[in-house]
Coordinates of C-alpha atoms and ligand atoms in Angstrom, one line a residue:
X203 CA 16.4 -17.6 -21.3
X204 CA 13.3 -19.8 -21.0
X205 CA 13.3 -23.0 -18.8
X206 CA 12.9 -26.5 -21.1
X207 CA 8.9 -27.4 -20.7
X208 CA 9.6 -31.3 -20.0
X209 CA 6.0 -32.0 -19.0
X210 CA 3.2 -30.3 -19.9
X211 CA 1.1 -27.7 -17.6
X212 CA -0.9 -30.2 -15.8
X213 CA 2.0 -32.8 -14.8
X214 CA 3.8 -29.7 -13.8
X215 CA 1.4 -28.5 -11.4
X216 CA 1.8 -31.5 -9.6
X217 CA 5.4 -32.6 -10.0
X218 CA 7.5 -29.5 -10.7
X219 CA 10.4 -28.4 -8.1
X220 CA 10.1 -31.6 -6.2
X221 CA 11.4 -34.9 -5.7
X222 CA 10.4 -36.9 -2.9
X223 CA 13.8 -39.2 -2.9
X224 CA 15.1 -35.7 -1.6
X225 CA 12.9 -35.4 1.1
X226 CA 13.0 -39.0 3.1
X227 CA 10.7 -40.1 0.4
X228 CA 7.4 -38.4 1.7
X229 CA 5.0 -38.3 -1.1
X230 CA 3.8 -34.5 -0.1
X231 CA 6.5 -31.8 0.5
X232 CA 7.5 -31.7 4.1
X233 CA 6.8 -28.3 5.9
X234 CA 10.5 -27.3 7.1
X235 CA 8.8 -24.9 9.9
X236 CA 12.1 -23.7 11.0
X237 CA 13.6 -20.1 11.4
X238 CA 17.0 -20.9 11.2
X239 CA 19.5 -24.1 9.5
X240 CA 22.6 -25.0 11.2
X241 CA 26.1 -24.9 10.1
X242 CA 28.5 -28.1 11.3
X243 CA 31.6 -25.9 11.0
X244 CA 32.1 -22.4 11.1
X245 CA 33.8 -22.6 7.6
X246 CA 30.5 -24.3 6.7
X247 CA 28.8 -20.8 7.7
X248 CA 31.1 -18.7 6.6
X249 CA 31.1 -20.6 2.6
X250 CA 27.0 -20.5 3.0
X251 CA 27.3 -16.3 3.8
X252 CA 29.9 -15.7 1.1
X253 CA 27.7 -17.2 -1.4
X254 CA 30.6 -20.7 -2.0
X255 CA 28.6 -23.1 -1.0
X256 CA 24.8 -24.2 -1.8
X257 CA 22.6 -24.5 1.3
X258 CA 19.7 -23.0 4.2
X259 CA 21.1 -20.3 6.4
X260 CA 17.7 -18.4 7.7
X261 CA 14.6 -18.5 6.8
X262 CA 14.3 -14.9 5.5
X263 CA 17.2 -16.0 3.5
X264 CA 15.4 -19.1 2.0
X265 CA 13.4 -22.2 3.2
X266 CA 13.1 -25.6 1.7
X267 CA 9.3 -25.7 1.2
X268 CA 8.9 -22.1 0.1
X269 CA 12.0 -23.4 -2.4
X270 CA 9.7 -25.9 -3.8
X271 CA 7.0 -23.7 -4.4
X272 CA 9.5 -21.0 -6.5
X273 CA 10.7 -23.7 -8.5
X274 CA 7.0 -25.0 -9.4
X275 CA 5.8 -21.8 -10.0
X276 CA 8.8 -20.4 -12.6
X277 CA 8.0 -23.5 -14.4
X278 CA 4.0 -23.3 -14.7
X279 CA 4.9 -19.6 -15.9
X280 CA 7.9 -20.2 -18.0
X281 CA 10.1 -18.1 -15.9
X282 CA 13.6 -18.9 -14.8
X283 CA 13.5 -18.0 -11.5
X284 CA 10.7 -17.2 -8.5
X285 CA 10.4 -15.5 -5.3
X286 CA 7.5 -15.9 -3.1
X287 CA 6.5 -13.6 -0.1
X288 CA 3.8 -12.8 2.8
X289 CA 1.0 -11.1 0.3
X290 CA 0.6 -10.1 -2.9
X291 CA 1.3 -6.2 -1.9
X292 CA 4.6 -7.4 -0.8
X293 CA 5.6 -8.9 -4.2
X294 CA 4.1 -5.5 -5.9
X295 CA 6.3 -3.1 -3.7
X296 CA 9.2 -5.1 -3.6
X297 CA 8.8 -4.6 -7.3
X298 CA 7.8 -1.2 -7.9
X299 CA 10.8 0.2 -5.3
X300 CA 13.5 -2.9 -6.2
X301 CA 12.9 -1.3 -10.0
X302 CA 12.3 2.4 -9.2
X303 CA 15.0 5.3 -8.0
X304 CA 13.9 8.4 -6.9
X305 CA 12.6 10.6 -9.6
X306 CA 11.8 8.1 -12.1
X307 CA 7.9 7.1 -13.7
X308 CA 6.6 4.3 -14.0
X309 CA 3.6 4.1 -16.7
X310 CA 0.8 2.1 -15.7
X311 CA -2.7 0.5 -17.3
X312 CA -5.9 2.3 -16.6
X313 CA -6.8 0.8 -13.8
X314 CA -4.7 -1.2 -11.3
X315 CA -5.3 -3.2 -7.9
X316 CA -6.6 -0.1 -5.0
X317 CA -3.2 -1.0 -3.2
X318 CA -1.5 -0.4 -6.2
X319 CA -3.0 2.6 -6.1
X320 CA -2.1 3.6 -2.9
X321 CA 1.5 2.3 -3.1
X322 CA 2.2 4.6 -6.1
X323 CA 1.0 7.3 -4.4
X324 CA 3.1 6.6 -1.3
X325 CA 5.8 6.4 -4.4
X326 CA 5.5 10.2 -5.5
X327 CA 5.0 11.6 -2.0
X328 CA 8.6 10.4 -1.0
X329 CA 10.2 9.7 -3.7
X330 CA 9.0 11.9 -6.6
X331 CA 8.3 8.5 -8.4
X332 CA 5.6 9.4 -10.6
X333 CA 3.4 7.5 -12.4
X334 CA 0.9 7.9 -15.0
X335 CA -2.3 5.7 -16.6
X336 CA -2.8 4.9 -20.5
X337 CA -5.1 3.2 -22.1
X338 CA -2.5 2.0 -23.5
X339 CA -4.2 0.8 -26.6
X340 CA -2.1 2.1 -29.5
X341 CA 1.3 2.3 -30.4
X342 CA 1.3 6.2 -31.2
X343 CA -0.9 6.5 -27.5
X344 CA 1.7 4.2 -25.5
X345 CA 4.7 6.4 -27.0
X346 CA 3.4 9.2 -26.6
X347 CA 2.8 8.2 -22.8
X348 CA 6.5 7.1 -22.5
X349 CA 8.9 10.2 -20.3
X350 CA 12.2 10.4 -20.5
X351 CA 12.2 9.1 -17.1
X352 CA 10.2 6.4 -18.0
X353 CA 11.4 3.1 -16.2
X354 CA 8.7 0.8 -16.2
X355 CA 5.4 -0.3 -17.4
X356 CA 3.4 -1.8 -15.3
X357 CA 0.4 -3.8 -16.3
X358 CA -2.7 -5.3 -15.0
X359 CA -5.2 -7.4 -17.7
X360 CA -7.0 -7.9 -17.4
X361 CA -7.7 -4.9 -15.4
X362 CA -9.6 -5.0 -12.2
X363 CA -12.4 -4.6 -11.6
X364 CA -13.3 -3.4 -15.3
X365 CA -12.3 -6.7 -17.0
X366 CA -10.7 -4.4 -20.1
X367 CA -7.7 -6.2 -21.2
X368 CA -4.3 -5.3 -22.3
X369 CA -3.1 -6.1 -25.7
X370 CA 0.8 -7.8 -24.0
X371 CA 2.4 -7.7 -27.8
X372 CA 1.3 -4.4 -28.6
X373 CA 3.1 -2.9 -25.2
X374 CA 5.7 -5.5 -25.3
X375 CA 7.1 -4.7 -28.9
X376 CA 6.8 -0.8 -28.0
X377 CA 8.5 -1.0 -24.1
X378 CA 11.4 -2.9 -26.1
X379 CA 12.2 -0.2 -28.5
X380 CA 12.2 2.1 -25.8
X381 CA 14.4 0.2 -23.6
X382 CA 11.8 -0.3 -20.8
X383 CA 11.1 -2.7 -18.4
X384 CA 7.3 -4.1 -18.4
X385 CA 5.7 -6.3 -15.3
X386 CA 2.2 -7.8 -15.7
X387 CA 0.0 -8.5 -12.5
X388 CA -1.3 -12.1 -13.9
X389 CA -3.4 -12.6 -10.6
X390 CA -6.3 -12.9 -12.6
X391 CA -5.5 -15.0 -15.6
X392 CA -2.4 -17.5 -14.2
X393 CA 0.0 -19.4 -16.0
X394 CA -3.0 -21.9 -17.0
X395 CA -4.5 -19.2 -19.3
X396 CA -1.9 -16.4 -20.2
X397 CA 2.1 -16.2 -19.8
X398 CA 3.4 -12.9 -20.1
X399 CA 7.0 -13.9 -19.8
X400 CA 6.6 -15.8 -23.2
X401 CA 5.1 -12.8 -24.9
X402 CA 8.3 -10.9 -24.1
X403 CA 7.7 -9.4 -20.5
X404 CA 10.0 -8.9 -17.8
X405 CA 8.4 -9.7 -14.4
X406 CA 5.0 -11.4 -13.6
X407 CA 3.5 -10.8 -10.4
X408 CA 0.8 -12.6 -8.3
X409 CA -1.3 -12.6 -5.2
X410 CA -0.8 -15.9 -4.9
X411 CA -4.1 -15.7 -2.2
X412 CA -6.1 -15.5 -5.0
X413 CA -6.3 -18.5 -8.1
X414 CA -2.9 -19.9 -6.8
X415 CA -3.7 -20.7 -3.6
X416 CA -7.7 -21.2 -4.3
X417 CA -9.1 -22.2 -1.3
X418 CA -9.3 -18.5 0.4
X419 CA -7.1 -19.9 3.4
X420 CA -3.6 -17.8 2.5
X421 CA -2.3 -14.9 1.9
X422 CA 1.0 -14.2 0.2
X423 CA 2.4 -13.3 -3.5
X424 CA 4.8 -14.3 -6.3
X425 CA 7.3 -12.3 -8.3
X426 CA 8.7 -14.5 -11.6
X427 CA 11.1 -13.4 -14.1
X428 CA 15.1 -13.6 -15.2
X429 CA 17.5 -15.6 -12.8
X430 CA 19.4 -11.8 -12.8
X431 CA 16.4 -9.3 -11.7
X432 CA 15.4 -12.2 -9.6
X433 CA 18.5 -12.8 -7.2
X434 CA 18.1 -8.1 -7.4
X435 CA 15.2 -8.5 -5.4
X436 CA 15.9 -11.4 -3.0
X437 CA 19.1 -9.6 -1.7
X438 CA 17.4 -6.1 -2.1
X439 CA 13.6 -5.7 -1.8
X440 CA 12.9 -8.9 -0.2
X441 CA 15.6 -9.6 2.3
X442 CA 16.1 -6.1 3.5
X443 CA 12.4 -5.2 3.8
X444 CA 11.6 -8.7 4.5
X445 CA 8.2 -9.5 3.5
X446 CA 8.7 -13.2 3.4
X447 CA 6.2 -16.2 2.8
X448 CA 6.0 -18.7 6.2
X449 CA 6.9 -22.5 5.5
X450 CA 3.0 -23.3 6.2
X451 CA 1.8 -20.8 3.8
X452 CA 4.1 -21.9 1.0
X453 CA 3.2 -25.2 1.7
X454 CA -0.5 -24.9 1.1
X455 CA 0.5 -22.8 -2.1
X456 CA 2.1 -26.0 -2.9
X457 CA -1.2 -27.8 -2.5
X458 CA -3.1 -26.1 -3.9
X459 CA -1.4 -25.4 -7.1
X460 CA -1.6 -29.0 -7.6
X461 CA -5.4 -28.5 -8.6
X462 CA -5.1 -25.5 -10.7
X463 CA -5.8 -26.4 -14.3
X464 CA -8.9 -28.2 -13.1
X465 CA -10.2 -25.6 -10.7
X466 CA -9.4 -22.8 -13.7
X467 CA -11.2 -25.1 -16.3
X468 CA -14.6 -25.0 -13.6
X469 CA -14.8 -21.4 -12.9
X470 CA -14.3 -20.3 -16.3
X471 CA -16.8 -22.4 -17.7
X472 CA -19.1 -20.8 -14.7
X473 CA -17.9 -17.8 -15.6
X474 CA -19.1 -18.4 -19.4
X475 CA -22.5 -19.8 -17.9
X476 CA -23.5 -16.5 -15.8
X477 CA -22.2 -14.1 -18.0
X478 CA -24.7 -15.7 -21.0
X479 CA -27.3 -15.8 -18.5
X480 CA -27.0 -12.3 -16.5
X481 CA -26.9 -10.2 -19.9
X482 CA -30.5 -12.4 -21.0
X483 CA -32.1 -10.6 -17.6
X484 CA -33.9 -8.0 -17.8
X485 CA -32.4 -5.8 -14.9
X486 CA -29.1 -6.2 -15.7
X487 CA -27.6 -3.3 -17.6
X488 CA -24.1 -4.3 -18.6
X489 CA -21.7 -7.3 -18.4
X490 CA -18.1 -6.9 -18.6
X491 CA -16.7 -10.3 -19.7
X492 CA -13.7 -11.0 -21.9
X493 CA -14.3 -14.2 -22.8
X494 CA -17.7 -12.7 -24.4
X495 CA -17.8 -12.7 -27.6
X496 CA -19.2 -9.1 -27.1
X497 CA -16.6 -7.8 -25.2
X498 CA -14.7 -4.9 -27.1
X499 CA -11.8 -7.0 -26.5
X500 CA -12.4 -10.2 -27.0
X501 CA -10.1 -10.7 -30.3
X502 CA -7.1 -9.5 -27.9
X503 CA -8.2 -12.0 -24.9
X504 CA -8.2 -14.6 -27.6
X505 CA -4.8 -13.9 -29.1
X506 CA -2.9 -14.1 -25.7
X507 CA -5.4 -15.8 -23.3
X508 CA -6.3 -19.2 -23.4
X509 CA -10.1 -18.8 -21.9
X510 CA -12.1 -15.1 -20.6
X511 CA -10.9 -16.4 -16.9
X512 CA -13.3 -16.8 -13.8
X513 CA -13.9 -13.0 -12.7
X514 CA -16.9 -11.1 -14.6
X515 CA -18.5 -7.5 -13.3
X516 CA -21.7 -5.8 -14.1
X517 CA -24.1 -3.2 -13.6
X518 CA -27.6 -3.4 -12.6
X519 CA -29.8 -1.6 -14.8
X520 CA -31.3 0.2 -11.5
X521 CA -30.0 2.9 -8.9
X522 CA -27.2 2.7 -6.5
X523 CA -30.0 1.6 -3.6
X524 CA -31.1 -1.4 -6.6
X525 CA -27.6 -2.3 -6.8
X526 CA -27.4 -2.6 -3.0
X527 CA -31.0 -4.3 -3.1
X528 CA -30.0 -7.1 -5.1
X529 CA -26.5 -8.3 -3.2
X530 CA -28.1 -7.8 0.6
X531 CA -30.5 -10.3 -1.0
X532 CA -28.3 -13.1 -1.9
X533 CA -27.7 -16.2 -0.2
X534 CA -25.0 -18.5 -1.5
X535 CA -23.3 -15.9 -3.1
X536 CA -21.2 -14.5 -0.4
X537 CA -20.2 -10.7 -0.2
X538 CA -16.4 -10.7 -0.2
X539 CA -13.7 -9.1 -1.6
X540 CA -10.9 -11.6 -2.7
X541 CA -11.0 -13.9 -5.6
X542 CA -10.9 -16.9 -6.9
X543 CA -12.1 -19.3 -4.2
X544 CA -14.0 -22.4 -4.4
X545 CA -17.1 -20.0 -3.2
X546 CA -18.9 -17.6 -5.6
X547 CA -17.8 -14.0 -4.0
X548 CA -19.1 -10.4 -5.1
X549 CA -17.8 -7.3 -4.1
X550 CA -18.5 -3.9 -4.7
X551 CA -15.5 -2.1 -5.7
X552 CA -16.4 1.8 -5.5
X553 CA -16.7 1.2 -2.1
X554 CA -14.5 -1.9 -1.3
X555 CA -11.4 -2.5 -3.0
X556 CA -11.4 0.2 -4.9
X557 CA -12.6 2.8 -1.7
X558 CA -9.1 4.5 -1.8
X559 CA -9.2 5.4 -5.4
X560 CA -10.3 9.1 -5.0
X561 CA -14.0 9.2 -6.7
X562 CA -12.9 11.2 -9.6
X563 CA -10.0 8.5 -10.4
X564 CA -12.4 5.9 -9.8
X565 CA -14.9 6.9 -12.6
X566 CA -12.1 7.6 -14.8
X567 CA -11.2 3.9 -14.6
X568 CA -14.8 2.8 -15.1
X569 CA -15.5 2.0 -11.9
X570 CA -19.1 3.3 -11.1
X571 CA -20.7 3.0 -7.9
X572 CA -23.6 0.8 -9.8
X573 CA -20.5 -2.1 -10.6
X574 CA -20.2 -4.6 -9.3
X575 CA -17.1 -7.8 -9.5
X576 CA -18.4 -11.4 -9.3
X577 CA -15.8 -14.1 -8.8
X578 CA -17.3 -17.4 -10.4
X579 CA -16.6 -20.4 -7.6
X580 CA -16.7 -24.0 -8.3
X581 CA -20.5 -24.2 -7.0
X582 CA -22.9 -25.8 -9.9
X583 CA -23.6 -23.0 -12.0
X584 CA -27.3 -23.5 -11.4
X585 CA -27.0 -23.0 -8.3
X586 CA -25.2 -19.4 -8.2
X587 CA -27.3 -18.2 -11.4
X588 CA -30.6 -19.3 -9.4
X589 CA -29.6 -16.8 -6.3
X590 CA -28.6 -14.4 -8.8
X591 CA -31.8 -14.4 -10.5
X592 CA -34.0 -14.6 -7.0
X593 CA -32.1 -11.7 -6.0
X594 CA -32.0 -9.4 -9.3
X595 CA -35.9 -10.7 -9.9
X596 CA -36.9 -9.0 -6.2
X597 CA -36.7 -5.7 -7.8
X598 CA -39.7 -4.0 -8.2
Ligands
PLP884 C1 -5.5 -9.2 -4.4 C2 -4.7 -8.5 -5.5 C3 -3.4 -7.9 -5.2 C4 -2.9 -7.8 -3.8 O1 -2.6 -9.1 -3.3 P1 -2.7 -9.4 -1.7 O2 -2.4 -10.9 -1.7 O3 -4.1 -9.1 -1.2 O4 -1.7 -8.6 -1.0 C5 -2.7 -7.4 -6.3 N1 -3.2 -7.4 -7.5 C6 -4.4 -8.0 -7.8 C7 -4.9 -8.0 -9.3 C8 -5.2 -8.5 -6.8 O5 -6.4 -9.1 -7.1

């Protein structure tokens, strides 16, 4: 089932899905910014429709530099097959409605993306697709979670903004008895430091706008898994509803990919850095980072996760205004929601990503309105701690 590593991670980054001798020998993929591909007979057409013979016909269909990027990515995560589209949310919903028919549940972490969220709950309005949350931290508490109607478990880890993470064997080996499907969001780890597919699971997911990409100029997502479920949701979910990638946006995936093991080396290590340094301060109440040592889950990030990853929250040991206080008063830090840019972002999740997560929801999920998410940029890590320390020292 798995794809033949040739190279290792690194040289893949860089190389994988293309060959310049292909391409008039440019050195860089070539952005094919074309809607449609022309036929010279209409035989030709007519062997490209039925399937016969190999080649463009629209650019909903496929496109040669989107191509390049699918191939590149199914490699970096081990997968056989890839399909890329305009955002992340796309990739999720063509997922959660290519995999889903009416009535079914889908079982899903504690805690999942706000437009997860939403989407489910679009889900069970129309279609009676319901969907539950587990902890899912035991085999006795993930079976006894599992319905009849059961389809799918669908997993974030780890989760945002909470930074709990998912033990991937543990669900894997259970979901496999069962019969059931399991998709991981890897937004927030990559192929660099985990690959569900290896540990057993069916579909990985991106938004690709986040570490893939890396410099916070695109938007678009990633769906990897079996050549099978893969061409299912090209001719289903993706051509029908049609959230395609553009040729320019794929291209600059393409690009930036080619940097990823370094740039995920530099903001874990940041990461590492401000996470030693915030829980030394004295107003700083909590700090939620798997690659601590600390963290309640650090033996599982170790088992499955090559490094704790570049995205750490915490709480201000304060009120909500002291929480407020201390980001208005930053300034290199910038206040954003996204992720893993080459600039330090923080967010507040209650009331950004995380604002249509009704309250109650929110707090079962551990997201307080005193917690904050901190992606770690590429910025010397004296730097960022030094605004974070002017700004958490102003307190009174
Ligand atoms: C950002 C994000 C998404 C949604 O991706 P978009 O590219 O914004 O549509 C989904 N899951 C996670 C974990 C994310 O961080």
């Amino acid at each position: 089932m798995k794809k033949e590593q040739t190279y290792r991670f690194e040289t893949q980054a860089i190389h994988a899905g293309y060959k310049s001798k292909h391409h008039l020998d440019s050195l860089t993929p070539p952005i094919y910014q074309t809607s449609t591909f022309t036929f010279s007979t209409l035989e030709q057409g007519a062997q490209r429709f039925a399937g016969k013979e190999d080649g463009y016909i629209y650019s909903r269909l496929s496109n040669p530099t989107v191509s390049i990027l699918e191939e590149r990515i199914a490699q970096l995560e081990v997968g056989e097959s890839a399909l890329a589209f305009a955002s992340g949310m796309a990739a999720v919903s063509s997922v959660l409605i290519g995999m889903t028919k009416a009535n079914d549940h889908i079982l899903c972490s504690k805690g999942v993306y706000g437009c997860t969220f939403g989407l489910l709950q679009m889900l069970k309005g129309k279609y009676n697709v319901d969907h539950t949350f587990s902890i899912l931290d035991t085999e006795e508490e993930i079976l006894s979670s599992i319905q009849e109607r059961t389809t799918c478990i669908y997993i974030e880890t780890p989760i945002n903004p909470t930074m709990k993470v998912i033990d991937l064997e543990l669900v894997i080996s259970v979901a496999k008895k069962k019969g059931i499907k399991v998709v991981v969001d890897n937004t927030f780890s990559t192929p660099y430091l985990q690959k569900p597919l290896q540990l057993g699971c069916d579909l990985v997911i991106h938004s690709a706008t986040k570490y893939i990409g890396g410099h916070g100029d695109v938007v678009a997502g990633i769906i990897v898994g079996d050549e099978e479920t893969i061409r299912y949701l090209k001719k289903t979910t993706q051509k029908d509803i049609g959230g395609v990638i553009s040729p320019f946006d794929a291209w600059l995936l393409v690009r930036g990919i080619k940097t990823l093991p370094v740039r995920m080396d530099r903001h874990c290590k940041n990461a590492e850095t401000l996470t030693v340094q915030l829980k030394q301060h004295p107003r700083i109440k909590a700090v939620y980072y798997p690659g601590d040592k600390d963290h309640p889950d650090h033996e599982i990030m170790k088992r499955q996760m090559e490094k704790g990853g570049g995205l750490l929250s915490f709480e201000v040991d304060g009120t909500y205004e002291d929480t407020v206080h201390v980001v208005n008063q930053l300034k290199l830090i910038q206040i954003a929601v996204s992720l893993g840019d080459a600039e330090t972002l923080i967010q507040h999740p209650a009331s950004m990503t995380h604002a249509v997560v009704p309250e109650e929801a929110r707090i079962e999920m551990g997201i307080s309105n005193k917690l904050l998410r901190l992606s770690a940029g590429l910025e010397a890590p004296e730097d960022i701690w030094e605004d974070l320390k002017q700004a958490l020292d102003s307190l009174s």
